[in-house]
Each structure stands twice: as structure tokens, then as C-alpha cells.
Coordinates of C-alpha atoms and ligand atoms in Angstrom, one line a residue:
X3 CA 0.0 0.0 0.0
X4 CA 1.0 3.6 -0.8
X5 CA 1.1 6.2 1.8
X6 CA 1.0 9.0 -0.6
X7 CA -2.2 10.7 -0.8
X8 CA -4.2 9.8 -4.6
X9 CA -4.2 12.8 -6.7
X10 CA -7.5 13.2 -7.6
X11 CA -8.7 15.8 -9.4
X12 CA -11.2 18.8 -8.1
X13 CA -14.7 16.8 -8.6
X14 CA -17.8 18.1 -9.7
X15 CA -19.0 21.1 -11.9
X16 CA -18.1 24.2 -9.7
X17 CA -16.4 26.8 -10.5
X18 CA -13.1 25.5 -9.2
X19 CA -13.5 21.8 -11.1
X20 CA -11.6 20.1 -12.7
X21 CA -14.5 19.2 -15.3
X22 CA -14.7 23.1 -16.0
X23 CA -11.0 23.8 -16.1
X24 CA -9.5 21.5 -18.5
X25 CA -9.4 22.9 -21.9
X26 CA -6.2 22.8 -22.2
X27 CA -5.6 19.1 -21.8
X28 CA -9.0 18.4 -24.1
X29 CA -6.8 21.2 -26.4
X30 CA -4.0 18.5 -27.3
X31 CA -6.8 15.3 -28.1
X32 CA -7.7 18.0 -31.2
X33 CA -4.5 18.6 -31.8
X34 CA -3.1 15.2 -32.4
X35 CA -6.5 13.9 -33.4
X36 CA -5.2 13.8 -37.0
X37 CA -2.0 11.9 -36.2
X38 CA -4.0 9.7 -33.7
X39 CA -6.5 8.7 -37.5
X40 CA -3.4 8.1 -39.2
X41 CA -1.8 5.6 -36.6
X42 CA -4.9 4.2 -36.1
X43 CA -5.8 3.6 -40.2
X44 CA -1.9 2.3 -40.6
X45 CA -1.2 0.4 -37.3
X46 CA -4.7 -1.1 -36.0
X47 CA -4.8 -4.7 -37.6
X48 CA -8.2 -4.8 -39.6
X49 CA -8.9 -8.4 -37.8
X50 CA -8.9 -6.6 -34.3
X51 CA -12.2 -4.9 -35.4
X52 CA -14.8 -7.1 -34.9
X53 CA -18.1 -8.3 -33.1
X54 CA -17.5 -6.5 -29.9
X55 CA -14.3 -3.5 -29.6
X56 CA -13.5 -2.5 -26.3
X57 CA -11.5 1.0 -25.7
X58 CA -9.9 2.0 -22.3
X59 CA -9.2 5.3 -20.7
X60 CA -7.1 5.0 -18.0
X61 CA -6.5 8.4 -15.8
X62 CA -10.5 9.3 -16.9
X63 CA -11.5 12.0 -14.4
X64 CA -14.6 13.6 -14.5
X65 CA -14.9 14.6 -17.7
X66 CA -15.8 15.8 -20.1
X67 CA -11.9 15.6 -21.9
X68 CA -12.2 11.7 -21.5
X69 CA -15.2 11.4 -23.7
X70 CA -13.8 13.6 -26.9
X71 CA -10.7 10.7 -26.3
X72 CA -12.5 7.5 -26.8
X73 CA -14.9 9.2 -29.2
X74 CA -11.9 10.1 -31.6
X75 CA -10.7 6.6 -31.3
X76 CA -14.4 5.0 -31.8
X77 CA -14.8 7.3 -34.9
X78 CA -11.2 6.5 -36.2
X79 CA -12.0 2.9 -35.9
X80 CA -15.2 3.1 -37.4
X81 CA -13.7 5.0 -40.7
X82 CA -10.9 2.7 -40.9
X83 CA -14.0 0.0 -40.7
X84 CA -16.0 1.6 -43.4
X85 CA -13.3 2.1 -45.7
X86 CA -11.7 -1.3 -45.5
X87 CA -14.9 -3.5 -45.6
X88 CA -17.3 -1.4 -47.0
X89 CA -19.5 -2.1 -44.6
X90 CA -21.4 -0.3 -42.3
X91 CA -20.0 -0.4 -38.6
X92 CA -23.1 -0.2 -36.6
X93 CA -24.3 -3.4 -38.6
X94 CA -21.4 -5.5 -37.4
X95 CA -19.4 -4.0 -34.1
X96 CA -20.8 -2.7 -30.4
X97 CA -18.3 -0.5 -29.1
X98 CA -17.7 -0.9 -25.2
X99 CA -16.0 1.8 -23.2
X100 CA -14.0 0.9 -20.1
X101 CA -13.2 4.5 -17.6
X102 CA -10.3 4.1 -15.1
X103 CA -9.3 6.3 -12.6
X104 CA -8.6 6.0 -8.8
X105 CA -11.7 4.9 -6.7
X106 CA -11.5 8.3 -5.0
X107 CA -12.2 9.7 -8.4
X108 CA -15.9 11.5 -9.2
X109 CA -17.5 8.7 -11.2
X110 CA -20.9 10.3 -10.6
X111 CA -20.4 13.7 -12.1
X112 CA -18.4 11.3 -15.1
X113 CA -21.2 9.1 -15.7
X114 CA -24.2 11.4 -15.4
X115 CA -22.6 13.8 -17.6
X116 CA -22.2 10.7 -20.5
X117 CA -23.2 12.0 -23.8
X118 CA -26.0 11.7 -25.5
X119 CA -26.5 9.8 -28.1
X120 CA -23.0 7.9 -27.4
X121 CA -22.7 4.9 -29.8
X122 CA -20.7 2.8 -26.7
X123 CA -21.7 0.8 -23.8
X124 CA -20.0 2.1 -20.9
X125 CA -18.4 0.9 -17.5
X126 CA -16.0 2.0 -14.7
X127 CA -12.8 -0.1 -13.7
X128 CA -12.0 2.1 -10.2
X129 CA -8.0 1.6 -8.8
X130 CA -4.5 2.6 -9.9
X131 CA -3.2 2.1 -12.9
X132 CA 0.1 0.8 -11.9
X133 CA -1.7 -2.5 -11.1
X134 CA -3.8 -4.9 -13.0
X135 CA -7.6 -3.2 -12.9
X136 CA -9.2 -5.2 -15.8
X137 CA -8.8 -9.4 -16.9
X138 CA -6.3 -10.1 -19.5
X139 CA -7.2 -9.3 -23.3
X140 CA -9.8 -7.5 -22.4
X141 CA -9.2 -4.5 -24.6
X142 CA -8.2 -3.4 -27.8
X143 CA -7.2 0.4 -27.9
X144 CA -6.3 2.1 -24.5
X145 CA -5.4 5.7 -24.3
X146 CA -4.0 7.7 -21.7
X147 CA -4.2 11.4 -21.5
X148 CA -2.2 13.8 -19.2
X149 CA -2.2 11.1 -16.4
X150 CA 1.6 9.4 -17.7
X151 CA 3.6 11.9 -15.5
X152 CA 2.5 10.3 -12.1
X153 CA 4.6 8.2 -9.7
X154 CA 3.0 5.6 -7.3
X155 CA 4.3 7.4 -4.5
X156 CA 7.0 10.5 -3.6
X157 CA 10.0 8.7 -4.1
X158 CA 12.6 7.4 -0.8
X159 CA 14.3 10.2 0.9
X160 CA 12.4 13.2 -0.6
X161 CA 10.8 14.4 2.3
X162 CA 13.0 13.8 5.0
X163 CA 15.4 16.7 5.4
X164 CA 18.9 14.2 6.5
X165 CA 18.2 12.6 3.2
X166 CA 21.0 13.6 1.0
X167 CA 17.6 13.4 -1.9
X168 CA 15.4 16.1 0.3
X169 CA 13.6 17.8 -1.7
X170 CA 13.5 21.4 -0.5
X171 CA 11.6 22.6 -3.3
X172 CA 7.7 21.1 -3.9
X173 CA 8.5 19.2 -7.5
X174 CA 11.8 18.0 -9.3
X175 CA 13.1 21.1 -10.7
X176 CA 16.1 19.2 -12.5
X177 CA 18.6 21.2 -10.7
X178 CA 19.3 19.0 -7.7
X179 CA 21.2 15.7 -9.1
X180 CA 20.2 13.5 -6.6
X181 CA 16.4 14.8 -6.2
X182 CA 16.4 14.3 -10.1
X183 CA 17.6 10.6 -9.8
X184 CA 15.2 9.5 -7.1
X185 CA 12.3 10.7 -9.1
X186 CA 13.7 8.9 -12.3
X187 CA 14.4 6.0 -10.9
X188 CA 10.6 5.2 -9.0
X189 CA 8.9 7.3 -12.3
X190 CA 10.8 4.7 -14.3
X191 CA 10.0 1.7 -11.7
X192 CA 6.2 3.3 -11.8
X193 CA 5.6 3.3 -15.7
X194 CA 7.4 -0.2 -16.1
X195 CA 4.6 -2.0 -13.8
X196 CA 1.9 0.6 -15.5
X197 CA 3.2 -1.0 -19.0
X198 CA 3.3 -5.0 -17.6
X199 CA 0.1 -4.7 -16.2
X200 CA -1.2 -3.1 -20.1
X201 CA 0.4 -5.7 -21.9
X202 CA -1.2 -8.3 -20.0
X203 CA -5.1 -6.3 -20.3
X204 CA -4.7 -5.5 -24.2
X205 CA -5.6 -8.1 -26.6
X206 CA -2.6 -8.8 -28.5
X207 CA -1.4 -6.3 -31.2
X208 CA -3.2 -4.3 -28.8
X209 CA -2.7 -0.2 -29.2
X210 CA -2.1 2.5 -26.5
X211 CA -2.4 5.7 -27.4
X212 CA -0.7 8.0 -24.6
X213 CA -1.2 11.9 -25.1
X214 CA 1.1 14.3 -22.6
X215 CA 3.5 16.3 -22.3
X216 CA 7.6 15.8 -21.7
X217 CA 10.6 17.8 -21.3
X218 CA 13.0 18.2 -24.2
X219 CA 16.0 16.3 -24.0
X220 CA 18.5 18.8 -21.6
X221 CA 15.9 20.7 -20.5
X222 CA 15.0 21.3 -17.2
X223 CA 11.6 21.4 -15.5
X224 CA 12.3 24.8 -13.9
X225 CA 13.2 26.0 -17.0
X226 CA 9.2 25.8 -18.5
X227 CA 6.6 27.5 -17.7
X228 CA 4.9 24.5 -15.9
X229 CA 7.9 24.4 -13.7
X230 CA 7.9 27.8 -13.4
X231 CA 4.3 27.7 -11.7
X232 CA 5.1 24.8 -9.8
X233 CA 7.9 26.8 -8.0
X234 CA 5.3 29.5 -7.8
X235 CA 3.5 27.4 -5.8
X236 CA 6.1 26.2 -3.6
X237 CA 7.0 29.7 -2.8
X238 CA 3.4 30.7 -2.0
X239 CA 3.3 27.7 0.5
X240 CA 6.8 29.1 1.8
X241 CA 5.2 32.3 2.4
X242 CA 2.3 31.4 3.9
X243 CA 4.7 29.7 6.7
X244 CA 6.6 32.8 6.7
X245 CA 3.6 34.2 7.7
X246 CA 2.7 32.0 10.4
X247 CA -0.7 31.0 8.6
X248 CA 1.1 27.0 8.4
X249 CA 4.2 25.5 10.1
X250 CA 7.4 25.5 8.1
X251 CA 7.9 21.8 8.6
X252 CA 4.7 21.1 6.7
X253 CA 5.8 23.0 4.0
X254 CA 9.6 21.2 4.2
X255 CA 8.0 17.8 4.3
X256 CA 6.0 18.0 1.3
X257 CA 6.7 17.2 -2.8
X258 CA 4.4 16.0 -5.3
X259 CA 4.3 12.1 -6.7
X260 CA 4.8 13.5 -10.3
X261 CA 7.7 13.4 -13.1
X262 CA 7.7 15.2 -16.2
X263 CA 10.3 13.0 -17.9
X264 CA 12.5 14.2 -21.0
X265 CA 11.4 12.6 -24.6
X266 CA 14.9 10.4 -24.2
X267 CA 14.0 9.3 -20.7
X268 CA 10.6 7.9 -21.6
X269 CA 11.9 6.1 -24.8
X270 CA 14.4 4.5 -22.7
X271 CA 11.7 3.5 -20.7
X272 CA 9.5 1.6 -22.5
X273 CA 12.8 -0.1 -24.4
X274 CA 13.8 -1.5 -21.4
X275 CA 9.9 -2.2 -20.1
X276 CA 9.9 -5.0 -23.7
X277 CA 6.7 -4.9 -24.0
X278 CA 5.6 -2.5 -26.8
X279 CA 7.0 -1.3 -29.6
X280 CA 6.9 2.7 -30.0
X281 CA 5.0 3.2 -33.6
X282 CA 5.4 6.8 -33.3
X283 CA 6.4 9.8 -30.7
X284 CA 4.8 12.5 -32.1
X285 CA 5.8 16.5 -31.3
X286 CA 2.4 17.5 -31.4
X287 CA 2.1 21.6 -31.2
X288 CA -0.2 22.7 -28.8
X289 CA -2.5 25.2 -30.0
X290 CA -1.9 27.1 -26.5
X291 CA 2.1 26.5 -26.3
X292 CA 3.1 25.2 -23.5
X293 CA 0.1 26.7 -21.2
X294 CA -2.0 30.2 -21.8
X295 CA 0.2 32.9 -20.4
X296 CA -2.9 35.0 -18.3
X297 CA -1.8 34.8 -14.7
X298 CA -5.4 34.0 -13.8
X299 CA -5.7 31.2 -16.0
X300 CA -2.8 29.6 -14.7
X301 CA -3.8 30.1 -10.9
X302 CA -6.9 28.3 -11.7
X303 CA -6.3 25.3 -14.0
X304 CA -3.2 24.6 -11.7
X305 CA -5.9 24.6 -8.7
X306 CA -8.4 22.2 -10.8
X307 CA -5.6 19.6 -11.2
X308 CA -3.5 20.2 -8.1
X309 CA -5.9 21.8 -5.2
X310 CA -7.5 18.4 -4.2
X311 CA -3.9 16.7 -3.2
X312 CA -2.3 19.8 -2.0
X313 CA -6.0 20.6 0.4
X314 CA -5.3 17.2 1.6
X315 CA -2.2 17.8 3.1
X316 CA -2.2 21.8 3.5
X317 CA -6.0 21.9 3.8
X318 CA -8.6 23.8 1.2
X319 CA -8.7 27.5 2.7
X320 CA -4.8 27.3 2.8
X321 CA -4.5 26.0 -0.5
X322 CA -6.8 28.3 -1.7
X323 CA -4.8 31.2 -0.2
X324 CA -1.4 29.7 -1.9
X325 CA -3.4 29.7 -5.2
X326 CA -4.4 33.5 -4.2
X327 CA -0.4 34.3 -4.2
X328 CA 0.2 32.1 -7.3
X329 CA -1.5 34.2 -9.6
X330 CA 0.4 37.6 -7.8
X331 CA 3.7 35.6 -8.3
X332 CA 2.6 35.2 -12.2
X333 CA 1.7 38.6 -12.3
X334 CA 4.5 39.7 -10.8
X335 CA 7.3 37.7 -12.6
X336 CA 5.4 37.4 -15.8
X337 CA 9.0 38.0 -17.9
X338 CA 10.3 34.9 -16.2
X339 CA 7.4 32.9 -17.5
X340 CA 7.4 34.6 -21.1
X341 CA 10.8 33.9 -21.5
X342 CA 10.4 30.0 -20.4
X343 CA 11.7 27.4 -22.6
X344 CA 9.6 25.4 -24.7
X345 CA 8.3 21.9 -23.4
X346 CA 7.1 19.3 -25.8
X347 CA 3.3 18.2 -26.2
X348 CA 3.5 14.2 -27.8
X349 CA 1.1 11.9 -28.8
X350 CA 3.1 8.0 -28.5
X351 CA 1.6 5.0 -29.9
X352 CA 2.4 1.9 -28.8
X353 CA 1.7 -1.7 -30.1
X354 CA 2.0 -4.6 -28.0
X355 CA 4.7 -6.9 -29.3
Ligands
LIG412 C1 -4.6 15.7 -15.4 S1 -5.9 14.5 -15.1 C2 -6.3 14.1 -16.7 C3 -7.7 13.6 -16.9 C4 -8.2 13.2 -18.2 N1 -7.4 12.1 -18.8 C5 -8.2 14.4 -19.1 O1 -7.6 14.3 -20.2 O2 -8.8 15.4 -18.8 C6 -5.0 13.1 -14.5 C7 -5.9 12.0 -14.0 O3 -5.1 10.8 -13.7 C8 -5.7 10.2 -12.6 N2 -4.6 9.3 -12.0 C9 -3.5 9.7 -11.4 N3 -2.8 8.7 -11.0 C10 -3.6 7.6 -11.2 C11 -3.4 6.2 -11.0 N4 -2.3 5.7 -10.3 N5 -4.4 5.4 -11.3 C12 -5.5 5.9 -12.0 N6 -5.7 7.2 -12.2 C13 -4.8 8.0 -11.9 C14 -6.1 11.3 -11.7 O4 -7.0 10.9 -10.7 C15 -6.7 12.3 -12.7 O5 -8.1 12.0 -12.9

């Protein structure tokens, strides 16, 4: 069992939801939908498409990004169907739809917000994605989008201050050595059992779509503007302790169970993992760059998709004040952010061997 808190996103439809503040994830499934066709037309073996199709989503959330994901894949199916058969899909295949994410994940908002109209039978496979959560070959197409920067858990030594890995800032910023290595090494550990337990769910010749974003190869998280908001909100816990609204060693003993790996990092990855063979690793350009550069709309989408695990351990009115001073910080050090180095939005496809 993990002692690291899940991070879930902010549930529901309020204002501060994830479900309302995620246009820029659902910007990059547009994006790379055309790419996404193509590897589907030239990579999906014709003989996979039959009676019944299943498609996975692992990393769902609430919605409503996770249904423009499987419906690109169902439609990019159907075509590649249509035009290789001549036949009409709805004659011959039911489409099932299979929504992952952690147990502590809004399923209700998710499935009472299903689309109308949907052409898929739907169900939800709740627990972690590092483990097995469905029987083997029980899909054909799995995609995951913006959930393949997670680790299990903050890796050993990171938040206790005689480690020679403590982490004194709140994320890997690349510019500690040995903080950088101990997230590598349990992101690499994490994505190697997340790839066993696929391989052993997907039929075989199975695909996985994964749409994210990486680090170029040198580059250095602090050196984007996502890492350059992440350290904005380390420093707007570090003043809130300065202040005396939380205790210092609350701040000190916290980091975050993600890893935005470089494009060489992951590729070594999945060599070494065996288990799929990369069809393509796609430099997909992001219609809003790396993120929108409006202080306010960085303070809030960083809130939808961070605010439930850091109001676990900080609580909400505190996290909601740090988010207060994030968007000041932005504001404030706007040049820093403008002159951030480019990150890299992919889409990878991978084919089980
Ligand atoms: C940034 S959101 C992306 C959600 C959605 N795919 C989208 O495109 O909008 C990341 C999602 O991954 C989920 N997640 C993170 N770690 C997970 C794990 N170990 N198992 C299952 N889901 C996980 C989170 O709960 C969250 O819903």
C-alpha cells in the first residue's frame, strides 16, 4: 500500500472543477487527433475490429476531456472500418467503453454527464493504474491522456530533510542531481509496472495511445513555464509559513508524486519495459504552447488539477490562499514565465509486441 495521498482531481462542476477547467488538456486530443487517425488507419490490424471492440481510458477523471478521447478513437476505428470493408460499422461491431481512474475519483459527475447519443456501452474499472484493474485481453485500444507523469508514491528520501535526496523545493526542478535521480528511478520503476500490467489487459497487437507532455531532452523542468508555476507554488506555501498562517515543517515535508520525464527518458523507458513497440512519438504543437500565459488562468487550471492533493495535506482554505499568491507571483514575474523554454506536447503510440 502507498502512503502517498491519490491525486485526484477537483470533482464536480463548480467553479473550481476540474471538469470546468480542462481545456487545455482536451486542447492537445484536437491537436493530435489527425496523427491519432493516421496511426490508427496504418497500425490497428483490420482483424482486431470485430463483433465486440473494447476502448480503455485510464487516468479518466470527470470529464468531459475523457469522452472527446474514446470518441476520436471509436470514430477513427469506425472509418478505418468503413473504408476497409465497406461495410457499415453499426451493422457489425458494439463499441464498449471501459473509464479508469482512482476509486477516489468523481465517477458520478463522469457518468451522469455521458453524452448523449454515445454509440458505446460504458463501464468503470476504479483503482490505480500501476496495477492490474481489468482481466487479461480485455481491450483493444487504450489511451491515456495527461495522467503518464505520475509516480506511485513521492519517491525514498524526498521528504526527510537528513536525506541527502530532500527535496527542498515542492516538485523535481532538474537542478538537484540526486532529487532528479530519485524521481527517475521510482517514475521509471512506476511506468514499467503501469506497461506489464497493459500488456497483460490489451488483446494482443493491442494499441495505446498516450497523449502528454515531456521535457526536451536537456531541459530542465524549472526552466518551462509549468515548472515555473510549480515553483510558484512552492513559494506561496513558503510564504504562507513565513507568515505563520502554516508551520514551516509542513511545507519542508511535502513534494508532489509526479515526473515530467525528457522525450529520451521515456523512450528508454519503454525499451527497457519489452513490452511495446513505439509506432510513433509525435511532437504534437499545442495550439496554447506550453500553457496560456494569463496569470489568472494559470492560478486556476493549476488549482483544478492540483488543489484536491495539495487541500489534503495543507487543507482547502490554505491551498486556496497559496493559489491567491500564485496568480500575484505570475503577475509579478510574468518576464520569467514569457521567457520559459519550450516543453514538448506528444502523442506515443504503442503496439503490444
Ligand atoms: C490531469 S488529469 C487528466 C484527466 C483526463 N485524462 C483528461 O484528459 O482530462 C489526471 C488523472 O489521472 C488520474 N490518476 C493519477 N494517478 C492515477 C493512478 N495511479 N491510477 C488511476 N488514475 C490516476 C487522476 O485521478 C486524474 O483524474
Amino acid at each position: 500500500m502507498s502512503t502517498t495521498p491519490e491525486w485526484i482531481m477537483i470533482g464536480g462542476e463548480g467553479p473550481e472543477s476540474y471538469n470546468q477547467h480542462s481545456s487545455y488538456q482536451r486542447a492537445l486530443l484536437e491537436a493530435a487527433k489527425e496523427k491519432m487517425n493516421e496511426a490508427i488507419s496504418a497500425k490497428l490490424s483490420l482483424d482486431l475490429i470485430s463483433d465486440r471492440f473494447s476502448v480503455a481510458d485510464f487516468g479518466c477523471a470527470s470529464g468531459p476531456n475523457t469522452f472527446v478521447a474514446v470518441q476520436n478513437i471509436i470514430d477513427a476505428v469506425e472509418d478505418k472500418y468503413r473504408k476497409e470493408t465497406g461495410q457499415n460499422p453499426a451493422d457489425n461491431i458494439e463499441f464498449q467503453v471501459l473509464f479508469n481512474d482512482f476509486t477516489t475519483n468523481d465517477f458520478n459527475t463522469l457518468f451522469q454527464s455521458l453524452p448523449q447519443g454515445r454509440r458505446y456501452y460504458s463501464a468503470g474499472v476504479p483503482g490505480s493504474f500501476f496495477e492490474r484493474v481489468l482481466p487479461k485481453q480485455s481491450f483493444h485500444i487504450g489511451v491515456i491522456n495527461y495522467a503518464f507523469h505520475f509516480t506511485s508514491k513521492i519517491p525514498k528520501g524526498i521528504t526527510d530533510r537528513d536525506s541527502p535526496s530532500w527535496n527542498r523545493d515542492m516538485h523535481c526542478t532538474g537542478f538537484n542531481e540526486a532529487v532528479k535521480k530519485a524521481y527517475l528511478d521510482q517514475y521509471s520503476a512506476d511506468t514499467k509496472e503501469l506497461l506489464d500490467a497493459r500488456a497483460e489487459e490489451l488483446v494482443p497487437e493491442g494499441l495505446m495511445l498516450i497523449f502528454g507532455s515531456c521535457l526536451r531532452d536537456g531541459v530542465k523542468m524549472s526552466e518551462t513555464s509549468k515548472g515555473i508555476v510549480m515553483d510558484f507554488i512552492g513559494d506561496s506555501f513558503n510564504d504562507l509559513a513565513q507568515q505563520g498562517v502554516i508551520e514551516q515543517d509542513k511545507v519542508d515535508s511535502f513534494s508532489t508524486p509526479l515526473y515530467i520525464a525528457e522525450e529520451g527518458e521515456i523512450r528508454q523507458i519503454i525499451k527497457e519495459n519489452g513490452k511495446f513497440t513505439i509506432e510513433a512519438f509525435e511532437d504534437i504543437i499545442h495550439p496554447n504552447s506550453e500553457f496560456p500565459l494569463d496569470p489568472k488562468i494559470l492560478a486556476i487550471s493549476f488549482r483544478a488539477s492540483y488543489g484536491a492533493f495539495l487541500a489534503a495535506h495543507f487543507g482547502a482554505d490554505v491551498m486556496r490562499k497559496a493559489f491567491e499568491l500564485v496568480e500575484v507571483k505570475a503577475r509579478e514575474q510574468f518576464t520569467r514565465l514569457k521567457n520559459a523554454k519550450p516543453g514538448m506536447q506528444y502523442l506515443i503510440v504503442l503496439r503490444k509486441n
